[in-house]
Amino acid sequence: MKTSFGKSAAIARINAGMSQETASELLHVSTRTLSNYENGITAVSDQTVYKMMKIYKTQDLGWNYLISTSRIARDLIPAINFCGVASGALGLEISTDEFLAIRKDFNRICRDDVITADEQTLYADCCKKIKALISNSISALIANKEKPQTRERLTALK
């Protein structure tokens, strides 16, 4: 059964227009090893993931690897939207506007280093807006800059 990372690696390779044979040559691994990575049979090293990111020209693969292999990353790194440049820019603009709308409330709540009981709900809402801003910032940074995502590409390995 394919792991989340293995499936993402296979999709990234397909999106890059590469066969397993071509990709395995560029990664300096056997076709069988690459197949094992993509099917979740063999763990992938950080160095190999880095090579995949460069060869497949996709940074989102690195995000997926971190989320797939590290509980710390899953807790600290926000969910992101894999998108094209236009969608990434729009998401960032929307979340920036939402943050700016609550910025003064957030600063007022935080200025004394104490979150009182009556501030908890507003503080939680501010934190959600900040997390959305971080998520959309990362999404915009790693947006697919070369090819728009298509349903066919994203579901190629289902």
mmCIF file with all atom_site columns, C-alpha atoms in Angstrom, residues 13-86:
data_model
loop_
_atom_site.group_PDB
_atom_site.id
_atom_site.type_symbol
_atom_site.label_atom_id
_atom_site.label_alt_id
_atom_site.label_comp_id
_atom_site.label_asym_id
_atom_site.label_entity_id
_atom_site.label_seq_id
_atom_site.pdbx_PDB_ins_code
_atom_site.Cartn_x
_atom_site.Cartn_y
_atom_site.Cartn_z
_atom_site.occupancy
_atom_site.B_iso_or_equiv
_atom_site.pdbx_formal_charge
_atom_site.auth_seq_id
_atom_site.auth_comp_id
_atom_site.auth_asym_id
_atom_site.auth_atom_id
_atom_site.pdbx_PDB_model_num
ATOM 1  C CA . ARG A 1 13 ? 7.603  12.245 -10.910 1.00 0.00 ? 13 ARG A CA 1
ATOM 2  C CA . ILE A 1 14 ? 4.625  11.911 -13.262 1.00 0.00 ? 14 ILE A CA 1
ATOM 3  C CA . ASN A 1 15 ? 3.988  15.667 -13.113 1.00 0.00 ? 15 ASN A CA 1
ATOM 4  C CA . ALA A 1 16 ? 7.632  16.179 -14.057 1.00 0.00 ? 16 ALA A CA 1
ATOM 5  C CA . GLY A 1 17 ? 6.976  14.005 -17.134 1.00 0.00 ? 17 GLY A CA 1
ATOM 6  C CA . MET A 1 18 ? 9.408  11.280 -16.087 1.00 0.00 ? 18 MET A CA 1
ATOM 7  C CA . SER A 1 19 ? 9.226  7.537  -16.223 1.00 0.00 ? 19 SER A CA 1
ATOM 8  C CA . GLN A 1 20 ? 10.538 5.506  -13.305 1.00 0.00 ? 20 GLN A CA 1
ATOM 9  C CA . GLU A 1 21 ? 13.500 4.536  -15.477 1.00 0.00 ? 21 GLU A CA 1
ATOM 10 C CA . THR A 1 22 ? 14.479 8.139  -16.229 1.00 0.00 ? 22 THR A CA 1
ATOM 11 C CA . ALA A 1 23 ? 13.955 9.303  -12.648 1.00 0.00 ? 23 ALA A CA 1
ATOM 12 C CA . SER A 1 24 ? 15.892 6.386  -11.173 1.00 0.00 ? 24 SER A CA 1
ATOM 13 C CA . GLU A 1 25 ? 18.876 7.186  -13.418 1.00 0.00 ? 25 GLU A CA 1
ATOM 14 C CA . LEU A 1 26 ? 18.844 10.825 -12.331 1.00 0.00 ? 26 LEU A CA 1
ATOM 15 C CA . LEU A 1 27 ? 18.503 9.812  -8.672  1.00 0.00 ? 27 LEU A CA 1
ATOM 16 C CA . HIS A 1 28 ? 21.275 7.202  -9.019  1.00 0.00 ? 28 HIS A CA 1
ATOM 17 C CA . VAL A 1 29 ? 19.065 4.402  -7.699  1.00 0.00 ? 29 VAL A CA 1
ATOM 18 C CA . SER A 1 30 ? 17.649 1.309  -9.359  1.00 0.00 ? 30 SER A CA 1
ATOM 19 C CA . THR A 1 31 ? 14.157 1.334  -10.842 1.00 0.00 ? 31 THR A CA 1
ATOM 20 C CA . ARG A 1 32 ? 13.186 -1.240 -8.203  1.00 0.00 ? 32 ARG A CA 1
ATOM 21 C CA . THR A 1 33 ? 14.411 1.041  -5.405  1.00 0.00 ? 33 THR A CA 1
ATOM 22 C CA . LEU A 1 34 ? 12.423 3.968  -6.792  1.00 0.00 ? 34 LEU A CA 1
ATOM 23 C CA . SER A 1 35 ? 9.353  1.748  -7.080  1.00 0.00 ? 35 SER A CA 1
ATOM 24 C CA . ASN A 1 36 ? 9.869  0.684  -3.456  1.00 0.00 ? 36 ASN A CA 1
ATOM 25 C CA . TYR A 1 37 ? 10.049 4.346  -2.386  1.00 0.00 ? 37 TYR A CA 1
ATOM 26 C CA . GLU A 1 38 ? 6.861  5.160  -4.278  1.00 0.00 ? 38 GLU A CA 1
ATOM 27 C CA . ASN A 1 39 ? 5.034  2.146  -2.841  1.00 0.00 ? 39 ASN A CA 1
ATOM 28 C CA . GLY A 1 40 ? 6.121  2.813  0.738   1.00 0.00 ? 40 GLY A CA 1
ATOM 29 C CA . ILE A 1 41 ? 8.168  -0.374 0.953   1.00 0.00 ? 41 ILE A CA 1
ATOM 30 C CA . THR A 1 42 ? 11.535 1.326  1.493   1.00 0.00 ? 42 THR A CA 1
ATOM 31 C CA . ALA A 1 43 ? 12.152 4.457  3.560   1.00 0.00 ? 43 ALA A CA 1
ATOM 32 C CA . VAL A 1 44 ? 13.593 7.393  1.628   1.00 0.00 ? 44 VAL A CA 1
ATOM 33 C CA . SER A 1 45 ? 16.614 9.284  2.944   1.00 0.00 ? 45 SER A CA 1
ATOM 34 C CA . ASP A 1 46 ? 16.609 13.050 3.380   1.00 0.00 ? 46 ASP A CA 1
ATOM 35 C CA . GLN A 1 47 ? 19.273 13.285 0.668   1.00 0.00 ? 47 GLN A CA 1
ATOM 36 C CA . THR A 1 48 ? 17.137 11.345 -1.824  1.00 0.00 ? 48 THR A CA 1
ATOM 37 C CA . VAL A 1 49 ? 14.081 13.480 -1.064  1.00 0.00 ? 49 VAL A CA 1
ATOM 38 C CA . TYR A 1 50 ? 16.193 16.577 -1.636  1.00 0.00 ? 50 TYR A CA 1
ATOM 39 C CA . LYS A 1 51 ? 17.331 15.177 -5.006  1.00 0.00 ? 51 LYS A CA 1
ATOM 40 C CA . MET A 1 52 ? 13.714 14.369 -5.907  1.00 0.00 ? 52 MET A CA 1
ATOM 41 C CA . MET A 1 53 ? 12.681 17.935 -5.091  1.00 0.00 ? 53 MET A CA 1
ATOM 42 C CA . LYS A 1 54 ? 15.384 19.308 -7.384  1.00 0.00 ? 54 LYS A CA 1
ATOM 43 C CA . ILE A 1 55 ? 14.923 16.795 -10.217 1.00 0.00 ? 55 ILE A CA 1
ATOM 44 C CA . TYR A 1 56 ? 11.106 16.926 -10.168 1.00 0.00 ? 56 TYR A CA 1
ATOM 45 C CA . LYS A 1 57 ? 11.180 20.701 -9.555  1.00 0.00 ? 57 LYS A CA 1
ATOM 46 C CA . THR A 1 58 ? 8.706  20.598 -6.696  1.00 0.00 ? 58 THR A CA 1
ATOM 47 C CA . GLN A 1 59 ? 9.163  21.879 -3.163  1.00 0.00 ? 59 GLN A CA 1
ATOM 48 C CA . ASP A 1 60 ? 5.859  20.486 -1.933  1.00 0.00 ? 60 ASP A CA 1
ATOM 49 C CA . LEU A 1 61 ? 7.449  17.047 -1.945  1.00 0.00 ? 61 LEU A CA 1
ATOM 50 C CA . GLY A 1 62 ? 9.733  18.199 0.880   1.00 0.00 ? 62 GLY A CA 1
ATOM 51 C CA . TRP A 1 63 ? 6.752  19.412 2.905   1.00 0.00 ? 63 TRP A CA 1
ATOM 52 C CA . ASN A 1 64 ? 4.987  16.095 2.396   1.00 0.00 ? 64 ASN A CA 1
ATOM 53 C CA . TYR A 1 65 ? 8.108  14.184 3.435   1.00 0.00 ? 65 TYR A CA 1
ATOM 54 C CA . LEU A 1 66 ? 8.414  16.173 6.666   1.00 0.00 ? 66 LEU A CA 1
ATOM 55 C CA . ILE A 1 67 ? 4.744  15.696 7.501   1.00 0.00 ? 67 ILE A CA 1
ATOM 56 C CA . SER A 1 68 ? 4.925  11.986 6.655   1.00 0.00 ? 68 SER A CA 1
ATOM 57 C CA . THR A 1 69 ? 8.038  11.222 8.684   1.00 0.00 ? 69 THR A CA 1
ATOM 58 C CA . SER A 1 70 ? 8.022  13.550 11.684  1.00 0.00 ? 70 SER A CA 1
ATOM 59 C CA . ARG A 1 71 ? 5.423  13.876 14.408  1.00 0.00 ? 71 ARG A CA 1
ATOM 60 C CA . ILE A 1 72 ? 7.049  17.167 15.380  1.00 0.00 ? 72 ILE A CA 1
ATOM 61 C CA . ALA A 1 73 ? 6.583  18.469 11.839  1.00 0.00 ? 73 ALA A CA 1
ATOM 62 C CA . ARG A 1 74 ? 2.937  17.341 11.845  1.00 0.00 ? 74 ARG A CA 1
ATOM 63 C CA . ASP A 1 75 ? 2.353  19.296 15.056  1.00 0.00 ? 75 ASP A CA 1
ATOM 64 C CA . LEU A 1 76 ? 4.260  22.445 14.061  1.00 0.00 ? 76 LEU A CA 1
ATOM 65 C CA . ILE A 1 77 ? 3.936  22.825 10.301  1.00 0.00 ? 77 ILE A CA 1
ATOM 66 C CA . PRO A 1 78 ? 0.496  23.939 9.122   1.00 0.00 ? 78 PRO A CA 1
ATOM 67 C CA . ALA A 1 79 ? -1.489 22.184 6.435   1.00 0.00 ? 79 ALA A CA 1
ATOM 68 C CA . ILE A 1 80 ? -0.941 23.734 3.049   1.00 0.00 ? 80 ILE A CA 1
ATOM 69 C CA . ASN A 1 81 ? -2.820 23.926 -0.216  1.00 0.00 ? 81 ASN A CA 1
ATOM 70 C CA . PHE A 1 82 ? -0.932 22.532 -3.195  1.00 0.00 ? 82 PHE A CA 1
ATOM 71 C CA . CYS A 1 83 ? -1.787 25.001 -5.906  1.00 0.00 ? 83 CYS A CA 1
ATOM 72 C CA . GLY A 1 84 ? -0.635 27.048 -8.823  1.00 0.00 ? 84 GLY A CA 1
ATOM 73 C CA . VAL A 1 85 ? 0.858  30.516 -8.548  1.00 0.00 ? 85 VAL A CA 1
ATOM 74 C CA . ALA A 1 86 ? -2.445 32.373 -9.054  1.00 0.00 ? 86 ALA A CA 1
#
